């Protein structure tokens, strides 16, 4: 016992810290007595106090607790998101009321008297600062955001405190998981807020996106409903129909792809997996109707690796079971890539090229080959007509563009309200930028930009 005690007393400060931290981690993880006996622990603690390094051990243990308390998992992300969005949707009438007031700012007054009158309306009637956020939903919203802010502080403190290799790997994993999920939460919230704030007035609108949205709402309501059944976010996400159009063009009116077309789609699927903002590969994305996660699973199966769980849905809806399947496939795919020195892109390319000849389009059918082919053709025709109409309005000078013709000014878009074909669509569609920024500020999205990047 004296020999062990002597060894403990002779170790370096760093090794003594690692010894004590390792003891407490062993107790936590293995739920045993730890790696030190009671007597050995007493000697180690006494020695740490003598050297005045016990506080550093305590800091590491505190950081460890903070990391586990602050872990922001995917389930929590989704629960908080749904809670907040429920309250926001209940208060949507207030949002619209204020957005209407803001939109008056785009009605350029003809003289000073009209300007003063308009400004007085905005000042006297606008509930900004009081009415809008003096509601029952803002209280739980703020409570949840305070909880998120506390998690962020925990993580930042943990990063500052942890400077020892013995805990770095686990800490890094937890911090990255939390960063990603908090980032995903605010991205979802930002997107949803933007979708809710339908009104004219954004200073600039992307021309292609404007064409997409105007075209979609020009479709008969029955067709809009059918598209929403195919993909629930189709109203706001042009990517899906754009990618379906790529496949449509590559099929070129035939029932199957050429070898060259297969290669092109394989490359597009491979590129779709990488998120440049998160700086990682994510397999929950789709390319058109094709789920990347199932392409990866097909590849793994060809290597003798089976992942349980039903195939994910073509309409991109998910369940708890799907989430577990996603996580299992993605984890296994990334491990396989690392162990075999192969890229995720190569896995997806190879998986697609193998599967496309073995019935991929029978399981996940593109619109061009489905019983919705006529609906898709109607969409393409409507989209092209809308683009042609806007192009003519731009040429006539009725629509103003900036940024080398890529963006339409909000003021000139507002003027289209005089045209019956566009009036209802525009009133329904475009949100006011100033109002959007105000709401985002109130909700607190932009406050976390530095942390998330």
mmCIF file of C-alpha atoms in Angstrom, residues 2-344:
data_model
loop_
_atom_site.group_PDB
_atom_site.id
_atom_site.type_symbol
_atom_site.label_atom_id
_atom_site.label_comp_id
_atom_site.label_asym_id
_atom_site.label_seq_id
_atom_site.Cartn_x
_atom_site.Cartn_y
_atom_site.Cartn_z
ATOM 1 C CA UNK A 2 2.875 2.327 0.820
ATOM 2 C CA UNK A 3 4.429 1.498 -2.561
ATOM 3 C CA UNK A 4 1.251 2.516 -4.395
ATOM 4 C CA UNK A 5 0.945 5.625 -2.262
ATOM 5 C CA UNK A 6 4.535 6.554 -3.091
ATOM 6 C CA UNK A 7 3.854 6.113 -6.820
ATOM 7 C CA UNK A 8 0.781 8.335 -6.617
ATOM 8 C CA UNK A 9 2.789 11.026 -4.841
ATOM 9 C CA UNK A 10 5.501 10.937 -7.515
ATOM 10 C CA UNK A 11 3.330 11.286 -10.654
ATOM 11 C CA UNK A 12 3.301 14.551 -12.586
ATOM 12 C CA UNK A 13 0.495 17.069 -12.124
ATOM 13 C CA UNK A 14 -1.035 16.116 -15.469
ATOM 14 C CA UNK A 15 -1.006 12.397 -14.705
ATOM 15 C CA UNK A 16 -2.430 12.981 -11.239
ATOM 16 C CA UNK A 17 -5.293 14.952 -12.795
ATOM 17 C CA UNK A 18 -5.872 12.166 -15.325
ATOM 18 C CA UNK A 19 -5.825 9.562 -12.566
ATOM 19 C CA UNK A 20 -8.477 11.350 -10.503
ATOM 20 C CA UNK A 21 -10.639 12.200 -13.503
ATOM 21 C CA UNK A 22 -10.342 8.634 -14.787
ATOM 22 C CA UNK A 23 -11.445 7.316 -11.392
ATOM 23 C CA UNK A 24 -14.618 9.405 -11.331
ATOM 24 C CA UNK A 25 -15.399 8.668 -14.985
ATOM 25 C CA UNK A 26 -15.047 4.951 -14.290
ATOM 26 C CA UNK A 27 -17.526 5.244 -11.425
ATOM 27 C CA UNK A 28 -19.942 7.076 -13.694
ATOM 28 C CA UNK A 29 -19.649 4.888 -16.783
ATOM 29 C CA UNK A 30 -19.176 1.454 -15.234
ATOM 30 C CA UNK A 31 -21.167 2.171 -12.083
ATOM 31 C CA UNK A 32 -18.444 0.537 -9.985
ATOM 32 C CA UNK A 33 -16.128 1.729 -7.240
ATOM 33 C CA UNK A 34 -13.747 3.374 -9.669
ATOM 34 C CA UNK A 35 -10.141 2.522 -10.505
ATOM 35 C CA UNK A 36 -8.798 3.591 -7.087
ATOM 36 C CA UNK A 37 -9.444 2.035 -3.708
ATOM 37 C CA UNK A 38 -10.719 4.292 -0.926
ATOM 38 C CA UNK A 39 -7.228 4.613 0.553
ATOM 39 C CA UNK A 40 -5.649 5.317 -2.840
ATOM 40 C CA UNK A 41 -8.301 7.926 -3.572
ATOM 41 C CA UNK A 42 -7.638 9.634 -0.238
ATOM 42 C CA UNK A 43 -3.915 9.785 -1.034
ATOM 43 C CA UNK A 44 -4.550 11.146 -4.545
ATOM 44 C CA UNK A 45 -6.978 13.814 -3.287
ATOM 45 C CA UNK A 46 -4.597 14.815 -0.493
ATOM 46 C CA UNK A 47 -1.749 15.124 -3.003
ATOM 47 C CA UNK A 48 -3.922 17.157 -5.403
ATOM 48 C CA UNK A 49 -4.816 19.550 -2.585
ATOM 49 C CA UNK A 50 -1.167 19.933 -1.619
ATOM 50 C CA UNK A 51 -0.235 20.798 -5.191
ATOM 51 C CA UNK A 52 -3.244 23.093 -5.520
ATOM 52 C CA UNK A 53 -4.541 21.294 -8.600
ATOM 53 C CA UNK A 54 -7.702 19.860 -7.055
ATOM 54 C CA UNK A 55 -9.606 22.825 -8.462
ATOM 55 C CA UNK A 56 -8.568 21.872 -11.979
ATOM 56 C CA UNK A 57 -9.903 18.360 -11.451
ATOM 57 C CA UNK A 58 -13.144 19.863 -10.203
ATOM 58 C CA UNK A 59 -13.378 22.065 -13.305
ATOM 59 C CA UNK A 60 -13.078 19.049 -15.595
ATOM 60 C CA UNK A 61 -15.763 17.160 -13.685
ATOM 61 C CA UNK A 62 -18.061 20.188 -13.781
ATOM 62 C CA UNK A 63 -17.490 20.510 -17.524
ATOM 63 C CA UNK A 64 -18.325 16.849 -17.957
ATOM 64 C CA UNK A 65 -21.647 17.346 -16.174
ATOM 65 C CA UNK A 66 -22.426 20.464 -18.207
ATOM 66 C CA UNK A 67 -21.872 18.591 -21.447
ATOM 67 C CA UNK A 68 -24.341 15.870 -20.544
ATOM 68 C CA UNK A 69 -26.894 18.320 -19.147
ATOM 69 C CA UNK A 70 -26.612 20.528 -22.225
ATOM 70 C CA UNK A 71 -26.794 17.780 -24.817
ATOM 71 C CA UNK A 72 -29.461 18.922 -27.283
ATOM 72 C CA UNK A 73 -30.682 15.761 -29.019
ATOM 73 C CA UNK A 74 -32.848 15.446 -32.127
ATOM 74 C CA UNK A 75 -35.994 14.443 -30.234
ATOM 75 C CA UNK A 76 -35.767 17.561 -28.076
ATOM 76 C CA UNK A 77 -35.161 19.665 -31.184
ATOM 77 C CA UNK A 78 -38.371 18.457 -32.802
ATOM 78 C CA UNK A 79 -40.469 18.765 -29.640
ATOM 79 C CA UNK A 80 -39.479 22.390 -29.019
ATOM 80 C CA UNK A 81 -39.921 23.248 -32.692
ATOM 81 C CA UNK A 82 -43.459 21.856 -32.746
ATOM 82 C CA UNK A 83 -44.336 23.637 -29.503
ATOM 83 C CA UNK A 84 -43.160 27.028 -30.730
ATOM 84 C CA UNK A 85 -44.692 26.694 -34.190
ATOM 85 C CA UNK A 86 -48.039 25.753 -32.636
ATOM 86 C CA UNK A 87 -48.083 29.026 -30.713
ATOM 87 C CA UNK A 88 -46.876 31.026 -33.705
ATOM 88 C CA UNK A 89 -49.627 29.605 -35.891
ATOM 89 C CA UNK A 90 -52.240 30.447 -33.258
ATOM 90 C CA UNK A 91 -51.034 34.042 -33.357
ATOM 91 C CA UNK A 92 -50.902 34.180 -37.147
ATOM 92 C CA UNK A 93 -53.771 36.676 -37.386
ATOM 93 C CA UNK A 94 -51.708 39.151 -35.376
ATOM 94 C CA UNK A 95 -48.745 38.555 -37.679
ATOM 95 C CA UNK A 96 -50.888 39.245 -40.742
ATOM 96 C CA UNK A 97 -52.375 42.376 -39.195
ATOM 97 C CA UNK A 98 -48.958 43.860 -38.525
ATOM 98 C CA UNK A 99 -47.635 42.706 -41.892
ATOM 99 C CA UNK A 100 -50.489 44.554 -43.594
ATOM 100 C CA UNK A 101 -49.523 47.728 -41.756
ATOM 101 C CA UNK A 102 -45.909 47.326 -42.759
ATOM 102 C CA UNK A 103 -46.907 46.748 -46.361
ATOM 103 C CA UNK A 104 -48.372 50.260 -46.452
ATOM 104 C CA UNK A 105 -44.797 51.493 -46.537
ATOM 105 C CA UNK A 106 -44.541 50.218 -50.073
ATOM 106 C CA UNK A 107 -47.445 52.439 -51.209
ATOM 107 C CA UNK A 108 -45.318 55.375 -52.212
ATOM 108 C CA UNK A 109 -47.155 58.594 -51.195
ATOM 109 C CA UNK A 110 -47.604 61.115 -53.985
ATOM 110 C CA UNK A 111 -46.982 64.158 -51.813
ATOM 111 C CA UNK A 112 -45.898 65.253 -48.345
ATOM 112 C CA UNK A 113 -49.451 65.267 -46.996
ATOM 113 C CA UNK A 114 -50.035 61.662 -48.033
ATOM 114 C CA UNK A 115 -46.700 60.658 -46.527
ATOM 115 C CA UNK A 116 -47.543 62.243 -43.180
ATOM 116 C CA UNK A 117 -50.956 60.569 -43.193
ATOM 117 C CA UNK A 118 -49.460 57.152 -43.948
ATOM 118 C CA UNK A 119 -46.785 57.541 -41.267
ATOM 119 C CA UNK A 120 -49.441 58.511 -38.733
ATOM 120 C CA UNK A 121 -51.436 55.355 -39.505
ATOM 121 C CA UNK A 122 -48.369 53.187 -38.994
ATOM 122 C CA UNK A 123 -47.462 54.948 -35.754
ATOM 123 C CA UNK A 124 -50.956 55.036 -34.246
ATOM 124 C CA UNK A 125 -52.356 51.684 -35.305
ATOM 125 C CA UNK A 126 -49.374 49.351 -35.478
ATOM 126 C CA UNK A 127 -49.300 47.021 -32.455
ATOM 127 C CA UNK A 128 -45.559 46.486 -32.813
ATOM 128 C CA UNK A 129 -43.942 46.394 -29.408
ATOM 129 C CA UNK A 130 -47.226 45.747 -27.609
ATOM 130 C CA UNK A 131 -50.127 43.966 -29.251
ATOM 131 C CA UNK A 132 -48.325 41.383 -31.324
ATOM 132 C CA UNK A 133 -46.127 39.939 -28.618
ATOM 133 C CA UNK A 134 -48.405 40.589 -25.666
ATOM 134 C CA UNK A 135 -50.045 37.198 -26.207
ATOM 135 C CA UNK A 136 -50.289 33.851 -24.486
ATOM 136 C CA UNK A 137 -47.881 32.084 -26.844
ATOM 137 C CA UNK A 138 -44.887 34.364 -26.308
ATOM 138 C CA UNK A 139 -44.417 33.274 -22.673
ATOM 139 C CA UNK A 140 -43.679 29.582 -23.331
ATOM 140 C CA UNK A 141 -41.743 30.617 -26.428
ATOM 141 C CA UNK A 142 -39.413 32.810 -24.383
ATOM 142 C CA UNK A 143 -39.126 30.103 -21.733
ATOM 143 C CA UNK A 144 -37.964 27.574 -24.315
ATOM 144 C CA UNK A 145 -35.524 30.038 -25.843
ATOM 145 C CA UNK A 146 -34.022 30.766 -22.434
ATOM 146 C CA UNK A 147 -33.492 27.039 -22.048
ATOM 147 C CA UNK A 148 -31.725 26.905 -25.400
ATOM 148 C CA UNK A 149 -29.566 29.899 -24.505
ATOM 149 C CA UNK A 150 -28.625 28.171 -21.256
ATOM 150 C CA UNK A 151 -27.576 25.087 -23.211
ATOM 151 C CA UNK A 152 -25.404 27.218 -25.447
ATOM 152 C CA UNK A 153 -23.731 28.809 -22.433
ATOM 153 C CA UNK A 154 -23.147 25.367 -20.932
ATOM 154 C CA UNK A 155 -21.464 24.177 -24.099
ATOM 155 C CA UNK A 156 -19.301 27.287 -24.364
ATOM 156 C CA UNK A 157 -18.194 26.954 -20.740
ATOM 157 C CA UNK A 158 -17.443 23.291 -21.300
ATOM 158 C CA UNK A 159 -15.254 24.127 -24.267
ATOM 159 C CA UNK A 160 -13.328 26.656 -22.198
ATOM 160 C CA UNK A 161 -12.827 24.302 -19.271
ATOM 161 C CA UNK A 162 -11.908 21.094 -21.053
ATOM 162 C CA UNK A 163 -8.252 21.098 -22.032
ATOM 163 C CA UNK A 164 -7.301 17.497 -21.354
ATOM 164 C CA UNK A 165 -7.113 14.633 -23.839
ATOM 165 C CA UNK A 166 -8.757 12.232 -21.427
ATOM 166 C CA UNK A 167 -12.178 13.804 -22.071
ATOM 167 C CA UNK A 168 -11.697 15.615 -25.347
ATOM 168 C CA UNK A 169 -13.087 12.978 -27.689
ATOM 169 C CA UNK A 170 -16.360 12.533 -25.850
ATOM 170 C CA UNK A 171 -16.738 16.244 -25.241
ATOM 171 C CA UNK A 172 -16.181 17.036 -28.894
ATOM 172 C CA UNK A 173 -18.818 14.510 -29.946
ATOM 173 C CA UNK A 174 -21.426 15.923 -27.558
ATOM 174 C CA UNK A 175 -20.681 19.524 -28.491
ATOM 175 C CA UNK A 176 -20.886 18.811 -32.223
ATOM 176 C CA UNK A 177 -24.164 16.950 -31.763
ATOM 177 C CA UNK A 178 -25.661 19.829 -29.800
ATOM 178 C CA UNK A 179 -24.369 22.485 -32.198
ATOM 179 C CA UNK A 180 -25.872 20.641 -35.153
ATOM 180 C CA UNK A 181 -29.277 20.096 -33.538
ATOM 181 C CA UNK A 182 -29.559 23.661 -32.251
ATOM 182 C CA UNK A 183 -28.590 24.860 -35.720
ATOM 183 C CA UNK A 184 -31.213 22.584 -37.267
ATOM 184 C CA UNK A 185 -33.801 23.924 -34.820
ATOM 185 C CA UNK A 186 -33.196 27.548 -35.743
ATOM 186 C CA UNK A 187 -33.077 26.743 -39.452
ATOM 187 C CA UNK A 188 -36.476 25.045 -39.186
ATOM 188 C CA UNK A 189 -37.855 27.945 -37.181
ATOM 189 C CA UNK A 190 -36.456 30.522 -39.595
ATOM 190 C CA UNK A 191 -37.951 28.710 -42.584
ATOM 191 C CA UNK A 192 -41.326 28.319 -40.893
ATOM 192 C CA UNK A 193 -41.493 31.981 -39.880
ATOM 193 C CA UNK A 194 -40.718 33.005 -43.447
ATOM 194 C CA UNK A 195 -43.444 30.707 -44.743
ATOM 195 C CA UNK A 196 -45.994 32.173 -42.338
ATOM 196 C CA UNK A 197 -45.358 35.808 -43.169
ATOM 197 C CA UNK A 198 -47.154 36.003 -46.495
ATOM 198 C CA UNK A 199 -47.273 39.580 -47.684
ATOM 199 C CA UNK A 200 -45.930 41.878 -50.321
ATOM 200 C CA UNK A 201 -42.977 44.098 -49.579
ATOM 201 C CA UNK A 202 -39.674 42.261 -49.582
ATOM 202 C CA UNK A 203 -37.122 44.660 -51.017
ATOM 203 C CA UNK A 204 -36.012 42.046 -53.549
ATOM 204 C CA UNK A 205 -37.397 38.707 -54.683
ATOM 205 C CA UNK A 206 -35.380 36.050 -56.485
ATOM 206 C CA UNK A 207 -36.759 35.888 -60.033
ATOM 207 C CA UNK A 208 -36.673 32.098 -60.364
ATOM 208 C CA UNK A 209 -38.291 31.624 -56.960
ATOM 209 C CA UNK A 210 -40.952 34.211 -57.818
ATOM 210 C CA UNK A 211 -41.727 32.337 -61.034
ATOM 211 C CA UNK A 212 -41.973 29.092 -59.073
ATOM 212 C CA UNK A 213 -44.313 30.440 -56.418
ATOM 213 C CA UNK A 214 -46.563 32.373 -58.785
ATOM 214 C CA UNK A 215 -46.769 29.341 -61.070
ATOM 215 C CA UNK A 216 -47.623 26.987 -58.231
ATOM 216 C CA UNK A 217 -50.466 29.169 -56.969
ATOM 217 C CA UNK A 218 -51.693 29.577 -60.543
ATOM 218 C CA UNK A 219 -52.480 25.858 -60.639
ATOM 219 C CA UNK A 220 -56.064 24.783 -59.861
ATOM 220 C CA UNK A 221 -56.524 24.107 -56.142
ATOM 221 C CA UNK A 222 -57.082 20.404 -56.816
ATOM 222 C CA UNK A 223 -53.672 20.195 -58.507
ATOM 223 C CA UNK A 224 -52.028 22.101 -55.648
ATOM 224 C CA UNK A 225 -53.549 19.653 -53.173
ATOM 225 C CA UNK A 226 -52.316 16.700 -55.213
ATOM 226 C CA UNK A 227 -48.761 18.071 -55.272
ATOM 227 C CA UNK A 228 -48.926 18.608 -51.505
ATOM 228 C CA UNK A 229 -49.828 14.938 -51.073
ATOM 229 C CA UNK A 230 -46.798 13.980 -53.138
ATOM 230 C CA UNK A 231 -44.466 16.243 -51.113
ATOM 231 C CA UNK A 232 -45.830 18.333 -48.233
ATOM 232 C CA UNK A 233 -43.272 21.161 -48.582
ATOM 233 C CA UNK A 234 -43.717 21.568 -52.329
ATOM 234 C CA UNK A 235 -45.323 25.030 -51.976
ATOM 235 C CA UNK A 236 -42.148 26.475 -50.484
ATOM 236 C CA UNK A 237 -39.384 24.173 -51.706
ATOM 237 C CA UNK A 238 -38.698 24.431 -55.461
ATOM 238 C CA UNK A 239 -35.843 21.965 -55.225
ATOM 239 C CA UNK A 240 -38.073 18.889 -55.413
ATOM 240 C CA UNK A 241 -39.841 19.757 -58.679
ATOM 241 C CA UNK A 242 -36.623 21.166 -60.156
ATOM 242 C CA UNK A 243 -34.872 17.844 -59.508
ATOM 243 C CA UNK A 244 -37.829 15.903 -60.897
ATOM 244 C CA UNK A 245 -37.514 18.042 -64.028
ATOM 245 C CA UNK A 246 -33.847 17.052 -64.348
ATOM 246 C CA UNK A 247 -34.850 13.376 -64.337
ATOM 247 C CA UNK A 248 -37.710 14.152 -66.754
ATOM 248 C CA UNK A 249 -35.288 15.763 -69.208
ATOM 249 C CA UNK A 250 -32.735 12.962 -68.879
ATOM 250 C CA UNK A 251 -35.421 10.366 -69.601
ATOM 251 C CA UNK A 252 -36.165 12.350 -72.764
ATOM 252 C CA UNK A 253 -39.594 10.810 -73.254
ATOM 253 C CA UNK A 254 -38.341 7.248 -72.836
ATOM 254 C CA UNK A 255 -39.039 4.677 -70.154
ATOM 255 C CA UNK A 256 -35.450 4.308 -69.030
ATOM 256 C CA UNK A 257 -32.217 6.245 -68.680
ATOM 257 C CA UNK A 258 -29.218 6.070 -70.966
ATOM 258 C CA UNK A 259 -25.886 5.113 -69.409
ATOM 259 C CA UNK A 260 -24.773 8.740 -69.675
ATOM 260 C CA UNK A 261 -27.957 9.913 -67.931
ATOM 261 C CA UNK A 262 -27.415 7.388 -65.128
ATOM 262 C CA UNK A 263 -23.923 8.784 -64.555
ATOM 263 C CA UNK A 264 -25.279 12.337 -64.385
ATOM 264 C CA UNK A 265 -27.908 11.445 -61.780
ATOM 265 C CA UNK A 266 -25.360 9.416 -59.795
ATOM 266 C CA UNK A 267 -23.132 12.497 -59.577
ATOM 267 C CA UNK A 268 -26.051 14.726 -58.551
ATOM 268 C CA UNK A 269 -27.068 12.292 -55.795
ATOM 269 C CA UNK A 270 -23.490 12.128 -54.524
ATOM 270 C CA UNK A 271 -23.235 15.940 -54.350
ATOM 271 C CA UNK A 272 -26.632 16.199 -52.621
ATOM 272 C CA UNK A 273 -25.264 14.483 -49.507
ATOM 273 C CA UNK A 274 -22.836 17.223 -48.453
ATOM 274 C CA UNK A 275 -24.058 20.130 -46.311
ATOM 275 C CA UNK A 276 -21.524 22.923 -46.748
ATOM 276 C CA UNK A 277 -22.920 24.832 -43.761
ATOM 277 C CA UNK A 278 -22.697 21.919 -41.333
ATOM 278 C CA UNK A 279 -19.524 20.780 -43.153
ATOM 279 C CA UNK A 280 -20.580 17.157 -43.118
ATOM 280 C CA UNK A 281 -22.380 14.514 -45.156
ATOM 281 C CA UNK A 282 -26.057 14.048 -44.314
ATOM 282 C CA UNK A 283 -27.994 11.129 -45.716
ATOM 283 C CA UNK A 284 -31.529 12.180 -44.768
ATOM 284 C CA UNK A 285 -31.808 14.288 -47.945
ATOM 285 C CA UNK A 286 -33.589 13.260 -51.119
ATOM 286 C CA UNK A 287 -32.734 13.904 -54.733
ATOM 287 C CA UNK A 288 -36.184 14.298 -56.319
ATOM 288 C CA UNK A 289 -37.983 11.091 -55.265
ATOM 289 C CA UNK A 290 -34.791 9.209 -54.371
ATOM 290 C CA UNK A 291 -33.849 8.954 -50.656
ATOM 291 C CA UNK A 292 -30.087 9.050 -50.189
ATOM 292 C CA UNK A 293 -30.373 6.909 -47.077
ATOM 293 C CA UNK A 294 -31.829 4.027 -49.121
ATOM 294 C CA UNK A 295 -29.130 4.392 -51.781
ATOM 295 C CA UNK A 296 -26.571 4.018 -48.979
ATOM 296 C CA UNK A 297 -28.457 1.019 -47.552
ATOM 297 C CA UNK A 298 -28.468 -0.643 -50.991
ATOM 298 C CA UNK A 299 -24.691 -0.225 -51.151
ATOM 299 C CA UNK A 300 -24.197 -1.641 -47.641
ATOM 300 C CA UNK A 301 -26.406 -4.616 -48.486
ATOM 301 C CA UNK A 302 -24.209 -5.341 -51.503
ATOM 302 C CA UNK A 303 -21.290 -5.536 -49.061
ATOM 303 C CA UNK A 304 -23.111 -8.012 -46.822
ATOM 304 C CA UNK A 305 -24.183 -5.432 -44.231
ATOM 305 C CA UNK A 306 -27.892 -5.548 -43.406
ATOM 306 C CA UNK A 307 -29.658 -2.682 -41.608
ATOM 307 C CA UNK A 308 -33.075 -3.434 -40.127
ATOM 308 C CA UNK A 309 -36.042 -1.102 -40.532
ATOM 309 C CA UNK A 310 -38.671 -0.483 -43.207
ATOM 310 C CA UNK A 311 -37.815 1.558 -46.270
ATOM 311 C CA UNK A 312 -38.384 5.301 -45.861
ATOM 312 C CA UNK A 313 -41.331 6.979 -47.576
ATOM 313 C CA UNK A 314 -41.143 8.537 -51.020
ATOM 314 C CA UNK A 315 -43.135 11.587 -49.833
ATOM 315 C CA UNK A 316 -40.307 12.448 -47.392
ATOM 316 C CA UNK A 317 -42.478 12.108 -44.276
ATOM 317 C CA UNK A 318 -40.808 10.395 -41.311
ATOM 318 C CA UNK A 319 -41.738 8.547 -38.143
ATOM 319 C CA UNK A 320 -39.754 7.702 -35.006
ATOM 320 C CA UNK A 321 -38.968 4.340 -36.573
ATOM 321 C CA UNK A 322 -37.650 6.107 -39.675
ATOM 322 C CA UNK A 323 -35.442 8.352 -37.542
ATOM 323 C CA UNK A 324 -33.863 5.317 -35.890
ATOM 324 C CA UNK A 325 -33.321 3.740 -39.312
ATOM 325 C CA UNK A 326 -31.719 6.926 -40.638
ATOM 326 C CA UNK A 327 -29.317 7.078 -37.718
ATOM 327 C CA UNK A 328 -28.359 3.399 -38.018
ATOM 328 C CA UNK A 329 -27.701 3.581 -41.768
ATOM 329 C CA UNK A 330 -25.823 6.886 -41.611
ATOM 330 C CA UNK A 331 -23.630 5.721 -38.728
ATOM 331 C CA UNK A 332 -22.832 2.434 -40.467
ATOM 332 C CA UNK A 333 -22.179 4.155 -43.805
ATOM 333 C CA UNK A 334 -19.748 6.667 -42.316
ATOM 334 C CA UNK A 335 -17.948 3.913 -40.400
ATOM 335 C CA UNK A 336 -17.678 1.787 -43.543
ATOM 336 C CA UNK A 337 -16.325 4.773 -45.487
ATOM 337 C CA UNK A 338 -13.699 5.457 -42.831
ATOM 338 C CA UNK A 339 -12.678 1.819 -42.365
ATOM 339 C CA UNK A 340 -12.372 1.215 -46.109
ATOM 340 C CA UNK A 341 -10.888 4.575 -47.096
ATOM 341 C CA UNK A 342 -13.772 5.385 -49.442
ATOM 342 C CA UNK A 343 -15.775 8.611 -49.765
ATOM 343 C CA UNK A 344 -19.480 8.967 -49.036
#
